Every structure is written in C-alpha cells, then in structure tokens.
mmCIF file of C-alpha atoms (C1' of nucleotides) in Angstrom:
data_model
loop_
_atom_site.group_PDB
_atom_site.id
_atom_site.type_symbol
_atom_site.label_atom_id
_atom_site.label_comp_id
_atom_site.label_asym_id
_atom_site.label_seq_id
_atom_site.Cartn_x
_atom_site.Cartn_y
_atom_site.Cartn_z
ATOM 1 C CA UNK I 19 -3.126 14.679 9.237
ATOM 2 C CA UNK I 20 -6.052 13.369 7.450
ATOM 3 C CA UNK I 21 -5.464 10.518 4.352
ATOM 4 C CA UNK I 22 -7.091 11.152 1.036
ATOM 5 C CA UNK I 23 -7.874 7.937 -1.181
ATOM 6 C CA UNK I 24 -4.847 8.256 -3.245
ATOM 7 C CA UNK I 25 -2.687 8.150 -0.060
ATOM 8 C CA UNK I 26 -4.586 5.260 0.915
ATOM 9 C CA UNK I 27 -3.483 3.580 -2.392
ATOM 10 C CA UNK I 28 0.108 4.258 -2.142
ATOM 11 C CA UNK I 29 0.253 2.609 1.720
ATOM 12 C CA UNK I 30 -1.660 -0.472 0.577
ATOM 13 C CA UNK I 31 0.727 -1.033 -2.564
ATOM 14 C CA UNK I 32 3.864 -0.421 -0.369
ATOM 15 C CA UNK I 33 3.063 -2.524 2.800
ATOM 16 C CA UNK I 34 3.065 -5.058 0.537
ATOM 17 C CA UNK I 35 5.334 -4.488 -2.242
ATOM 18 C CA UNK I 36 8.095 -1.602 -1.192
ATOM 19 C CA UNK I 37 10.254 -2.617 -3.933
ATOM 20 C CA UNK I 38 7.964 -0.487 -6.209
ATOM 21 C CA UNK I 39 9.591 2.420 -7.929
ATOM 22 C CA UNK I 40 7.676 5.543 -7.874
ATOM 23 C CA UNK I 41 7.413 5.349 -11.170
ATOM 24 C CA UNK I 42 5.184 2.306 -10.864
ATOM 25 C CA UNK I 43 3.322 3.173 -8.103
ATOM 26 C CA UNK I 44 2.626 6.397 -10.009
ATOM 27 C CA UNK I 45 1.399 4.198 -13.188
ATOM 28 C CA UNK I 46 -1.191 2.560 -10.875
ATOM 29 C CA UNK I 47 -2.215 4.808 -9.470
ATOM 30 C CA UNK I 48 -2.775 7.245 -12.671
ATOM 31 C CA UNK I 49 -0.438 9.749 -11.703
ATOM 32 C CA UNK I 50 3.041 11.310 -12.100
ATOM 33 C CA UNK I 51 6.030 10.842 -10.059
ATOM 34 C CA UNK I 52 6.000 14.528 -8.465
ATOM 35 C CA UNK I 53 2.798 13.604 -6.417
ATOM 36 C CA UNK I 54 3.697 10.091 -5.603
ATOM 37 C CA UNK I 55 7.205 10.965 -4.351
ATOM 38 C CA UNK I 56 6.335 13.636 -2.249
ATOM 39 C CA UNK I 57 3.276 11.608 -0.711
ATOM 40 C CA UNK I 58 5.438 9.267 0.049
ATOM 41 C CA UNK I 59 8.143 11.470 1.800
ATOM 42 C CA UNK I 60 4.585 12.664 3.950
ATOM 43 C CA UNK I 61 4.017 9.582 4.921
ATOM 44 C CA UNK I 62 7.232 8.563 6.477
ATOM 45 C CA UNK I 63 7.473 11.545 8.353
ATOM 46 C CA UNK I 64 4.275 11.789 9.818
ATOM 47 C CA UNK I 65 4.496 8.200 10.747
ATOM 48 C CA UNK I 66 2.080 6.271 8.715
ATOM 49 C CA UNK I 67 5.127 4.139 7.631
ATOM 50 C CA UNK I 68 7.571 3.014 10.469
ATOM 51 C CA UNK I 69 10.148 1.290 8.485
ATOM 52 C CA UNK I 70 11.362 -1.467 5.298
ATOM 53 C CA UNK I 71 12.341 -4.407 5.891
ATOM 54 C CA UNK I 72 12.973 -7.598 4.486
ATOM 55 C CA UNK I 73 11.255 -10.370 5.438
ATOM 56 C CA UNK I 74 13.353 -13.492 5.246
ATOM 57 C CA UNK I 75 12.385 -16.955 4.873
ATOM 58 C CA UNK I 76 12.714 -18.532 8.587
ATOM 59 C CA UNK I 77 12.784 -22.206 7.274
ATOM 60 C CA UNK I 78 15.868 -21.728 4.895
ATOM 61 C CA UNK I 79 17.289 -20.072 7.902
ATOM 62 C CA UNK I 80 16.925 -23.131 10.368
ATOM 63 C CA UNK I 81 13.802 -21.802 12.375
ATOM 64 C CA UNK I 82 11.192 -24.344 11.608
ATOM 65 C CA UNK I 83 9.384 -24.225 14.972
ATOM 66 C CA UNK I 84 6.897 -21.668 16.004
ATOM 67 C CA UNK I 85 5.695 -21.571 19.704
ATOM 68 C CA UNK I 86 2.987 -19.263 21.393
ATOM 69 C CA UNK I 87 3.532 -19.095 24.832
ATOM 70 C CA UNK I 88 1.427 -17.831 27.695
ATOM 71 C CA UNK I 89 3.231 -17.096 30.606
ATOM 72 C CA UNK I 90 2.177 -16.210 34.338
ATOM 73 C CA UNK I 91 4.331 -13.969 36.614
ATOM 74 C CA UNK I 92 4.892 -14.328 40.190
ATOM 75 C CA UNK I 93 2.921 -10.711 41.129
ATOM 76 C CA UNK I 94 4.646 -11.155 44.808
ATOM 77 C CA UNK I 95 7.867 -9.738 43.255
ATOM 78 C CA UNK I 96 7.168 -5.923 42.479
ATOM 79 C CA UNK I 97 10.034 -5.315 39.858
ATOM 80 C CA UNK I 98 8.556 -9.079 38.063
ATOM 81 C CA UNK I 99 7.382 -7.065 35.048
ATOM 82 C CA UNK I 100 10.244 -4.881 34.735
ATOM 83 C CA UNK I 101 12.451 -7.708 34.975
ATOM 84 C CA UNK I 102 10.887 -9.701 32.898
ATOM 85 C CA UNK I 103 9.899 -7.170 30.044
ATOM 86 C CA UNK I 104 14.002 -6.821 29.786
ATOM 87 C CA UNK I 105 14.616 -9.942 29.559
ATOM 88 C CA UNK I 106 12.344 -10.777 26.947
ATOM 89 C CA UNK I 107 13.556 -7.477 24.757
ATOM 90 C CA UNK I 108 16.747 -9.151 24.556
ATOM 91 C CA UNK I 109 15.962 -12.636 23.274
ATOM 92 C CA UNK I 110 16.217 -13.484 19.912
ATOM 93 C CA UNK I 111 13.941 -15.999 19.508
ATOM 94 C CA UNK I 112 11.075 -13.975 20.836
ATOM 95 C CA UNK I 113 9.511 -12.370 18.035
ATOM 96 C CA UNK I 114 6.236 -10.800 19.924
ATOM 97 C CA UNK I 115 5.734 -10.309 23.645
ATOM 98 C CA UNK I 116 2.621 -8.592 24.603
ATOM 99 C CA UNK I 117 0.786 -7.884 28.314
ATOM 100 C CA UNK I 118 -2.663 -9.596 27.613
ATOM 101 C CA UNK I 119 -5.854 -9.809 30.021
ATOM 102 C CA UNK I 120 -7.173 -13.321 31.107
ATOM 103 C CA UNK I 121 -5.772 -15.908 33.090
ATOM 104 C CA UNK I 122 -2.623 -15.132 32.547
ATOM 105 C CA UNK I 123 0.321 -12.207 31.970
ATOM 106 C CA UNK I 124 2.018 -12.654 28.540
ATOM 107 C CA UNK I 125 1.520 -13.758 25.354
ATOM 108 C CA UNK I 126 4.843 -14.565 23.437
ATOM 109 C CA UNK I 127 5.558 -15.505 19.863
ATOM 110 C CA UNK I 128 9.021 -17.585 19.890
ATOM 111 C CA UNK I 129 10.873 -18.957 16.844
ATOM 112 C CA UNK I 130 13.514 -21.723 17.152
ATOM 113 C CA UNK I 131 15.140 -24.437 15.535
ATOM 114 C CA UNK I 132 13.205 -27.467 16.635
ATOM 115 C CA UNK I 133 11.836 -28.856 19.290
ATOM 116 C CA UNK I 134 15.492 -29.101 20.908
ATOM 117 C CA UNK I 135 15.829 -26.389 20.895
ATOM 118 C CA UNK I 136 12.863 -24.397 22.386
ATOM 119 C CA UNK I 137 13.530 -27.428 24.924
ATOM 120 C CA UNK I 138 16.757 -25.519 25.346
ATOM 121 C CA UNK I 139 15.378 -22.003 25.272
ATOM 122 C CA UNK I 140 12.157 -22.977 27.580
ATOM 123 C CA UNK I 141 14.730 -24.725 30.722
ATOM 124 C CA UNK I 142 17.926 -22.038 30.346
ATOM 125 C CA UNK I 143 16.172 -19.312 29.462
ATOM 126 C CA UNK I 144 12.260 -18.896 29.425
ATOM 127 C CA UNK I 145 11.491 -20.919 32.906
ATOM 128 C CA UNK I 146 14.743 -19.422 34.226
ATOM 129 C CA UNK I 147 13.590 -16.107 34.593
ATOM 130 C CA UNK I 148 12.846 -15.428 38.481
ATOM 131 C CA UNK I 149 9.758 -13.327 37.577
ATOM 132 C CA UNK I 150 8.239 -16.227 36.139
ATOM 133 C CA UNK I 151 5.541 -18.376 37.704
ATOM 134 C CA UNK I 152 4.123 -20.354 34.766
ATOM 135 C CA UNK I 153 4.183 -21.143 31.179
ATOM 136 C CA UNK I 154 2.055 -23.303 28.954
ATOM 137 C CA UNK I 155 3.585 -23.963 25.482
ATOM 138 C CA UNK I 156 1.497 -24.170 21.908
ATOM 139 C CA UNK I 157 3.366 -25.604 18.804
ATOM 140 C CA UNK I 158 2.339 -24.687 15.660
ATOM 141 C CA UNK I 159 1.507 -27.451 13.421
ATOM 142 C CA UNK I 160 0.644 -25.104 10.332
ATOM 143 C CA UNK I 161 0.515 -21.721 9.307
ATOM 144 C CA UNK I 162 -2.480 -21.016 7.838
ATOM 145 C CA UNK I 163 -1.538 -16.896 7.580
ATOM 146 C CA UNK I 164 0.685 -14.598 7.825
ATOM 147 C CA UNK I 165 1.216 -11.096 6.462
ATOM 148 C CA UNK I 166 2.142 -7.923 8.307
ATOM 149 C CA UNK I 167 -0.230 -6.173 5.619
ATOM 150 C CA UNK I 168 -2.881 -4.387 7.445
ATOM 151 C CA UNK I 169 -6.263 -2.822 6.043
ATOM 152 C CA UNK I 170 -6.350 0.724 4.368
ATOM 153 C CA UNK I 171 -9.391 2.521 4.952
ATOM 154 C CA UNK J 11 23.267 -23.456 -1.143
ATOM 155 C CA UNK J 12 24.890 -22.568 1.779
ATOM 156 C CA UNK J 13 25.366 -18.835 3.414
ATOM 157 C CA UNK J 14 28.594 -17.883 4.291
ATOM 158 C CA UNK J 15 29.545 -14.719 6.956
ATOM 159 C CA UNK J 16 29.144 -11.860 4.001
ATOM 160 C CA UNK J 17 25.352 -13.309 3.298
ATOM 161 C CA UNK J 18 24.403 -13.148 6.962
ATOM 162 C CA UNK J 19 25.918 -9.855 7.352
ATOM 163 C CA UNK J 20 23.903 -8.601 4.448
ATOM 164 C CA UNK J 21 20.844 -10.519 5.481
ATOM 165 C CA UNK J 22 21.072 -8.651 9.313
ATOM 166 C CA UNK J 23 21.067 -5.482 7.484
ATOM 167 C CA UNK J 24 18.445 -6.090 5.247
ATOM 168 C CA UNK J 25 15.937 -7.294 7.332
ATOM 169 C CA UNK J 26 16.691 -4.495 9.795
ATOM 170 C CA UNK J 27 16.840 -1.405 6.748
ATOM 171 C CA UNK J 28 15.456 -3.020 3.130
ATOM 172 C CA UNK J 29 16.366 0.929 2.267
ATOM 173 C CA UNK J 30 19.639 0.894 2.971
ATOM 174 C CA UNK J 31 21.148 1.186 -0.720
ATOM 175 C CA UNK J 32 23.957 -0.944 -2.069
ATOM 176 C CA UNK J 33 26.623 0.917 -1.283
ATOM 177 C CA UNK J 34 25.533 1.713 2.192
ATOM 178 C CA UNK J 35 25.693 -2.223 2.863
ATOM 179 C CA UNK J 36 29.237 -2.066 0.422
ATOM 180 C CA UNK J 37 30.498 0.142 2.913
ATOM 181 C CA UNK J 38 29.551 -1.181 6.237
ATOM 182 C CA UNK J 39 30.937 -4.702 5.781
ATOM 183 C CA UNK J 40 33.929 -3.586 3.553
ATOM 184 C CA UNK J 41 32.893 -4.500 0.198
ATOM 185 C CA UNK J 42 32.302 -2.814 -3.454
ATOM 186 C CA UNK J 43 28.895 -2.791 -4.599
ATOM 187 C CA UNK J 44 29.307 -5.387 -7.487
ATOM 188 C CA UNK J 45 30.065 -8.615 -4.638
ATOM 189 C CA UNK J 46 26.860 -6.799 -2.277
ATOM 190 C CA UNK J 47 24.508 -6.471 -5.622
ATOM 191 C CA UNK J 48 25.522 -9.914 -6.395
ATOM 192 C CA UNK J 49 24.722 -11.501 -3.198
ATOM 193 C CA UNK J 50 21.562 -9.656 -2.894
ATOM 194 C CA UNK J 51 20.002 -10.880 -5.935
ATOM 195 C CA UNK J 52 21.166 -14.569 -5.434
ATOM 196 C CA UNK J 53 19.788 -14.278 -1.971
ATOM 197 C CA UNK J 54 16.457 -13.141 -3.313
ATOM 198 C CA UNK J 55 16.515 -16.221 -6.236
ATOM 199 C CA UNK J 56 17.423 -18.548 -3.646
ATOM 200 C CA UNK J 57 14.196 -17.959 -1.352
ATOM 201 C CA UNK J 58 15.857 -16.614 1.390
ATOM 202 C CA UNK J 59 14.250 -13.375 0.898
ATOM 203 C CA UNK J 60 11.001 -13.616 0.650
ATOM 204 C CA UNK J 61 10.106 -10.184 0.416
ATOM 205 C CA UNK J 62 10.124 -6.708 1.100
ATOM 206 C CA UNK J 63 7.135 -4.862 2.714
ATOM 207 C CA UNK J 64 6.687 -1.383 4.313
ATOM 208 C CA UNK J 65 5.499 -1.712 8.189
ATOM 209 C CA UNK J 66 2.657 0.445 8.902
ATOM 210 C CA UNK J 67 1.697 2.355 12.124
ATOM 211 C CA UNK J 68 -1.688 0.628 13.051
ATOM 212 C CA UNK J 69 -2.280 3.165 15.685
ATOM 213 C CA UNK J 70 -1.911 5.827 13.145
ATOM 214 C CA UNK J 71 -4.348 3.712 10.783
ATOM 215 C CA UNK J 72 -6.760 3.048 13.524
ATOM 216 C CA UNK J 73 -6.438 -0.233 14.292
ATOM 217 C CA UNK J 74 -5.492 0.313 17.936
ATOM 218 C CA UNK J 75 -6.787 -3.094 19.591
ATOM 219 C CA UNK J 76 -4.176 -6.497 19.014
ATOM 220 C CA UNK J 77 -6.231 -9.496 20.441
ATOM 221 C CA UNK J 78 -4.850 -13.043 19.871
ATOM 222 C CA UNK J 79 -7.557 -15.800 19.878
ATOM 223 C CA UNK J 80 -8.130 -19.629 20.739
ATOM 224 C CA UNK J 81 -10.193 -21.055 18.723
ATOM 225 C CA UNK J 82 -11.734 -24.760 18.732
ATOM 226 C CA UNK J 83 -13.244 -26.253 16.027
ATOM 227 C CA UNK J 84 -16.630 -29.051 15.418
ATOM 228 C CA UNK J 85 -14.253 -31.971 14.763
ATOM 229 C CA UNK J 86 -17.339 -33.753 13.747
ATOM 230 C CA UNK J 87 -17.888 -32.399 10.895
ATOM 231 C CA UNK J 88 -15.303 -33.178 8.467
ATOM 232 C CA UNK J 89 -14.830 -30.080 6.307
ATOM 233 C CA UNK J 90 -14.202 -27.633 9.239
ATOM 234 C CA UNK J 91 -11.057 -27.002 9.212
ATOM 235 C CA UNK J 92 -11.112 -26.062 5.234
ATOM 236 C CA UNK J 93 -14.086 -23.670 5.711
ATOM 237 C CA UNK J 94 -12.379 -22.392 8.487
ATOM 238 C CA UNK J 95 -8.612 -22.038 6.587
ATOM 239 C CA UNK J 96 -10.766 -20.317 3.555
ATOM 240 C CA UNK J 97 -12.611 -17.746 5.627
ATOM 241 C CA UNK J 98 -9.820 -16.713 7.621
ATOM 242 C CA UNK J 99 -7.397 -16.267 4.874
ATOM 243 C CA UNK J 100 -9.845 -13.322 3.657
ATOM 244 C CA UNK J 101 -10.717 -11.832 6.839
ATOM 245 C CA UNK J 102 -8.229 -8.805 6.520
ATOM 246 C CA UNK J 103 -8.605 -8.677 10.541
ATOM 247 C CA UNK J 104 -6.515 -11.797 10.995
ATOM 248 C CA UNK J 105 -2.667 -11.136 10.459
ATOM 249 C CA UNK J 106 -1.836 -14.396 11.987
ATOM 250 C CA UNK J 107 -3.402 -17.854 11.988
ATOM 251 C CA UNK J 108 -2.142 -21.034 13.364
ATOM 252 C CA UNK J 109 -2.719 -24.440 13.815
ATOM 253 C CA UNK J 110 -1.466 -25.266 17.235
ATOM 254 C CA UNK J 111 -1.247 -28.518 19.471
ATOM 255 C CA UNK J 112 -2.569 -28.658 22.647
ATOM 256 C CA UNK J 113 -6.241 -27.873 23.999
ATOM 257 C CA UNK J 114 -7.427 -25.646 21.316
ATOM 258 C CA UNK J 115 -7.156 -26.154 17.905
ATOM 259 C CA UNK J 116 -6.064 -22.350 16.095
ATOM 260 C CA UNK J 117 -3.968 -19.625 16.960
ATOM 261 C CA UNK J 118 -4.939 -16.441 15.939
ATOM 262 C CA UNK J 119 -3.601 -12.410 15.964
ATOM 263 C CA UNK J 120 -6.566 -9.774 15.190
ATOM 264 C CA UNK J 121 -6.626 -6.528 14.746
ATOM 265 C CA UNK J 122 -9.035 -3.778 14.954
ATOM 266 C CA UNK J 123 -10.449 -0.299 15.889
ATOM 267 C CA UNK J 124 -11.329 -0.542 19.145
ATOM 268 C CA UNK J 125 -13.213 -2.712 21.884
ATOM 269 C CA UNK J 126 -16.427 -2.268 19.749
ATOM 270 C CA UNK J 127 -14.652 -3.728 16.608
ATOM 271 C CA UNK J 128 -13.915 -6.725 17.901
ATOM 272 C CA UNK J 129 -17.416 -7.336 19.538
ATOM 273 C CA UNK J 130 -18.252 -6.669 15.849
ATOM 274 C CA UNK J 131 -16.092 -9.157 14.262
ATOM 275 C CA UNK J 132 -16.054 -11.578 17.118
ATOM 276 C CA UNK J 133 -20.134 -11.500 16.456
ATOM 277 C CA UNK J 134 -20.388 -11.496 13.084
ATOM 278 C CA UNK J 135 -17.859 -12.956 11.636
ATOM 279 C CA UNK J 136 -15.461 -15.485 13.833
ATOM 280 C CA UNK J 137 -17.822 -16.964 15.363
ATOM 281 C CA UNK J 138 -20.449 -17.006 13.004
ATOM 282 C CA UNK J 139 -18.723 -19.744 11.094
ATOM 283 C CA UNK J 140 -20.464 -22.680 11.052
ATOM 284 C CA UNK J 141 -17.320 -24.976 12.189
ATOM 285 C CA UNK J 142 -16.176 -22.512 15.060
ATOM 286 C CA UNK J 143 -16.861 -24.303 18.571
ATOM 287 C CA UNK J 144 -15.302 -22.371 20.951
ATOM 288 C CA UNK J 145 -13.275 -18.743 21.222
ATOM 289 C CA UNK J 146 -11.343 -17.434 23.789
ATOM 290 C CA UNK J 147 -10.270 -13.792 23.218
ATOM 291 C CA UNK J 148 -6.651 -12.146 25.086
ATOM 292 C CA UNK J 149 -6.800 -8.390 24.772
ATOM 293 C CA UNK J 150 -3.396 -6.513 24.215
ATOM 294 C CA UNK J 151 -2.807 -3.833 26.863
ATOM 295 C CA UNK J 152 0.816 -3.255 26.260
ATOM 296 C CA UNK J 153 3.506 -4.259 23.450
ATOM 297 C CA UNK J 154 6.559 -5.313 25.074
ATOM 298 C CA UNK J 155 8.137 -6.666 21.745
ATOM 299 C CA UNK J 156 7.192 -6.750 18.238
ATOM 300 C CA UNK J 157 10.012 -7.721 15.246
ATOM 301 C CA UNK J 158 10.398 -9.247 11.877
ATOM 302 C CA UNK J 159 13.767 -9.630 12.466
ATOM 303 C CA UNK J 160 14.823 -13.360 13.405
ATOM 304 C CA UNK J 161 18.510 -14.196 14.479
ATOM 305 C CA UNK J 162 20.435 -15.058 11.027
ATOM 306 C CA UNK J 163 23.203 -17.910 12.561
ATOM 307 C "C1'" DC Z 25 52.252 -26.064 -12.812
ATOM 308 C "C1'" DG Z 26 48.295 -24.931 -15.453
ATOM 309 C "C1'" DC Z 27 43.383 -25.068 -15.375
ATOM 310 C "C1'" DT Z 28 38.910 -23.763 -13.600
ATOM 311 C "C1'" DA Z 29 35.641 -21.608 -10.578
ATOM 312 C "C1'" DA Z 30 34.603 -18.120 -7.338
ATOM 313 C "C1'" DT Z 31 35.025 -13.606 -5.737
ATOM 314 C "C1'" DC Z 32 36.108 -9.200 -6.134
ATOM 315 C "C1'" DA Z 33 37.171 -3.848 -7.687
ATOM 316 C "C1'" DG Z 34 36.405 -0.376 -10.865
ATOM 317 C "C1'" DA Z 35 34.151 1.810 -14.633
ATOM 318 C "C1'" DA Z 36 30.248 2.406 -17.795
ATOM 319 C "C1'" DA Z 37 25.401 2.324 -18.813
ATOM 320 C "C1'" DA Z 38 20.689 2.312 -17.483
ATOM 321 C "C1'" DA Z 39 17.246 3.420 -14.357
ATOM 322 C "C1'" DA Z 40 15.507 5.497 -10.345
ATOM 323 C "C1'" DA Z 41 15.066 9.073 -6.842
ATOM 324 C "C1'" DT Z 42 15.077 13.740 -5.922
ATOM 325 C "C1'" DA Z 43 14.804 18.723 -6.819
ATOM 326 C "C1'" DC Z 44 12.998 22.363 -9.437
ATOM 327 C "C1'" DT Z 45 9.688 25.115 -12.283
ATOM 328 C "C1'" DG Z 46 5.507 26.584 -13.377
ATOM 329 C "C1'" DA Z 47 0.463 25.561 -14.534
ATOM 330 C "C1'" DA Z 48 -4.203 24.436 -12.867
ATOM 331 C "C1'" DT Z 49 -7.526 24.230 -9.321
ATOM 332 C "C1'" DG Z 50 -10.139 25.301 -5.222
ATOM 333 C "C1'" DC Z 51 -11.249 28.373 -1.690
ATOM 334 C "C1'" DA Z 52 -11.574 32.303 1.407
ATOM 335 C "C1'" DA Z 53 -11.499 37.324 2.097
ATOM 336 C "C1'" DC Z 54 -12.892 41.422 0.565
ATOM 337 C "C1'" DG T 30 -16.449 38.983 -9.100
ATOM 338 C "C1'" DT T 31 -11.718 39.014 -8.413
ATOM 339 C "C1'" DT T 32 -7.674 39.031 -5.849
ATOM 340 C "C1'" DG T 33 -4.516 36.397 -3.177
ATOM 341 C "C1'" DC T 34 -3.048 32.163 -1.161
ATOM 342 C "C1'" DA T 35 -2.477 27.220 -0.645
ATOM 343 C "C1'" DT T 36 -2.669 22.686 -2.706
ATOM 344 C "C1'" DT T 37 -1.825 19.494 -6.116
ATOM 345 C "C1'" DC T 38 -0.061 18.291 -10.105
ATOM 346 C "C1'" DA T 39 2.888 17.446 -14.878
ATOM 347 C "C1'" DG T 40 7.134 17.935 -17.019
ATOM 348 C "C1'" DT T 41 11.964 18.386 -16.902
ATOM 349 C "C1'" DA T 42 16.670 18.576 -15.025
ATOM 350 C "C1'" DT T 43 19.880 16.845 -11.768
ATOM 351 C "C1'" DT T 44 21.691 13.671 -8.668
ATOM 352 C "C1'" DT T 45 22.037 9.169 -6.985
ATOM 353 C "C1'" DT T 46 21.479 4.363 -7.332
ATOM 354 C "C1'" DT T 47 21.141 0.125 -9.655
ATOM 355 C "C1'" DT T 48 22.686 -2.846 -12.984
ATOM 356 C "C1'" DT T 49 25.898 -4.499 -16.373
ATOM 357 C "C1'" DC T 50 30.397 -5.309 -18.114
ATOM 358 C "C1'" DT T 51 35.390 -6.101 -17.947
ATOM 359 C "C1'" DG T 52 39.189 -7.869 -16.131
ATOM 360 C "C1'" DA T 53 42.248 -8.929 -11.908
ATOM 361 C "C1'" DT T 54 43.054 -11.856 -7.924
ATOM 362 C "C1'" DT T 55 42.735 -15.897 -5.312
ATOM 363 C "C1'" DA T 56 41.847 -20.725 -3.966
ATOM 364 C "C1'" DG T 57 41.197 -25.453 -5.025
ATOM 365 C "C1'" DC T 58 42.734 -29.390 -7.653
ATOM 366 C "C1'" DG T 59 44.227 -32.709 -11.080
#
DNA sequence: CGCTAATCAGAAAAAAATACTGAATGCAAC
DNA sequence: GTTGCATTCAGTATTTTTTTCTGATTAGCG
C-alpha cells in the first residue's frame, strides 16, 4: 500500500497527538470526517500504526535513573542468546534491548529508581545471568530528547 | 498526591491500550465509569500522564536501520554542548539523546532508511557539527525488546 | 453522634465514532 | 466519445462514548 500526502498528515498529527477527534484532524487537514475516519481504520490495519498508548511520566512514578548498558555474552555457551534474550523480555526495568555490532552483544535501555537500585538490578539480576560475560554501565545525567515521533515522508 | 491501587490499575491499562474506552477500564477493575473518568482526568492534571501518542511501524515508514551513537564533544570550547543540545533537538533522525557519564559524553538512538542513510547523516550532519569530537556508531541487527510501558509500583 | 470529605453508582446530556447514502472525479476499455 | 468501474469525498443518521450532574454510601474525626 502506497501513502498519499493526506495520509501522511493524519500519521504525523496522531503519533503525536492521538487524543485528536476525527473531527479535528479532519479540520486540519481540510476535510470531512468520512475520509479521515476511514483513513484511519486503513492505517491500523495495514500496519502503519501498531498501537496507543500513554506515555506516563517516569519521575512522578519513582524511576529517576536511566542506564544504557552494553553487555558482552559468553559465545562458549550456544543457547547464551536464547537465554539471555528471555531473560531480558521479562524484566521490567528494561525498556529496549537490541543485538548491536561492535565490540560488544547488547545494547539495553534500563529504568530504575536510583542508583540503589540499578545497584540491585545490575548484582541480582543483570550480572546474574549465566550467559553474561560483561557489562559496562552509562548513567544518564540529562535528557536532552525524547519522542517516539518519527518522520513522515 | 499520592496513587492508590485503582490509579495504578488504570495507569497499567492505559499505558498498555490509551484506546481502551472508559467503560472497558470500568469493567475490568470493577468500577462505574464516573470513579474511572474521574481518575483519568486527575491523573492527566497531575502530570502523571504525560501524553498520548500513536506508535508507528518504522519498517513500514522506511526507516528500517536503529543505530545508537557515542558521541564526544570539544570540551574546549565552551558553547559545545548548547550547539550540540540545539542541533540535535531538530534533527528528526535522533529519537533519543542523552547526556551520559563515563568515557563519552552523549547517548544517542537514530533512525533511518538504510546503511546509506546513515553514512548520509553521519557525514553531513552529526559529525559536521563544529563541537562533535568523536562518534562511535552500534548498528541494530535484531530488536529483542522495545516498550513504553514502565512498571507502575 | 454529627459533621465533613472522599468515593462511588446511576442517569442525563453532550460529543464523538461509526455506518450509510449518494455525488463527483478519474481512468481504462471499447 | 461514452460506458462502466473504482476511488474519494460530503452530508446525514445511528450508535457509542465521554462528560456532567445528582445523590447515596462510607470513613475519618472532633
């Protein structure tokens, strides 16, 4: 399916506003609900949108510490990534976990209360996984971006 | 203001579904809709919401290739990190952008077409900031894990 | 006990989403 | 050229949801 300029329109207003009633988006966009809605319904079911959420506020929820984490497996173990990919799936505080090339096997995006705690999570949890070889921790001091808003063209 | 059980329940499901209508959430955790409706909105005043977006397929957009960077900075000259935190906030590339501690100054998640993209925007635009030092670039070869969704305690 | 504040259910009103109808347009086959 | 078909749209009707309003219940507290 190919996207004209109008559905371009409606995905850039709704990744980041999907609170928007049709009727707005239609105002916007100079046209009438009809079109809109049913653009919309097109969308979600070819999979241009995966899902709504909510995005909550992770500091007035306690998580005030961000941590990327590059971590090395032990490649002697054959089931290491399987293991490990499992693992990770099931942790709450990891957020992102991706297979990256360089020097080393994971990048991870982990959000916990303080430094305790990713003390806590890093000993009982991250470093106890067998798979794992290494791990080299990055706090973040500041957040210069974030958005989950992704270009239209 | 403090959450009690009901506001975490609501916030789980919202972060998870922000379609889910009122009485959907009503019904799963045993409420009527005026206590849910309530909640919500009080939720949203109080910050804990911060908003509500539509998530994108970047594969289906084109944007294929996830590549999170280090990047060091010219700590001699003083306005770096300003130029730098203005340019990146409008490079629609950059999701994510970090300060960090340790042995490298930013974190960063980019995303783009393809290998050819990023040679582009590596080139032309990261590091042809004046107050750029160093980059190293970790491809993405395989999403293990990738939420919004952080544990609501 | 009586007062107040918080929380809730149920119903009513307002607004939104969805479904339906038919008009306008573009395009391909003949 | 014109017939037929598919696409896109506006306008309206219907259904569903959100929002507002009212009053009941409960818990805490002087």
């Amino acid at each position: 399916m190919q996207l004209d300029p109008t559905d371009r329109k409606i995905l850039t207003l709704l990744q980041d506003d999907a609170q928007l009633t049709i009727k707005e988006i239609a105002s916007k966009i100079n046209l009438s609900v009809t079109p809109v809605h049913e653009r919309i319904k097109k969308l979600e079911k070819e999979g241009f949108i995966d899902k709504y959420v909510s995005l909550l506020n992770r500091r007035k929820l306690g998580k005030s510490l961000v941590v990327y984490c590059n971590v090395t497996l032990d490649k002697q173990r054959k089931e290491s990534f399987e293991d490990f990919n499992q693992a990770i799936v099931n942790m709450s505080e990891v957020l992102e976990c991706s297979v990256v090339s360089g020097n080393f096997d994971y990048m991870l995006k982990v959000i916990v209360e303080d430094g305790e705690a990713y003390n806590q999570f890093y000993q009982q949890k991250l470093s106890a996984l067998k798979s794992v070889l290494h791990i080299s921790s990055y706090f973040v001091i500041s957040e210069i971006k974030y958005t989950t808003g992704i270009e239209v063209v």
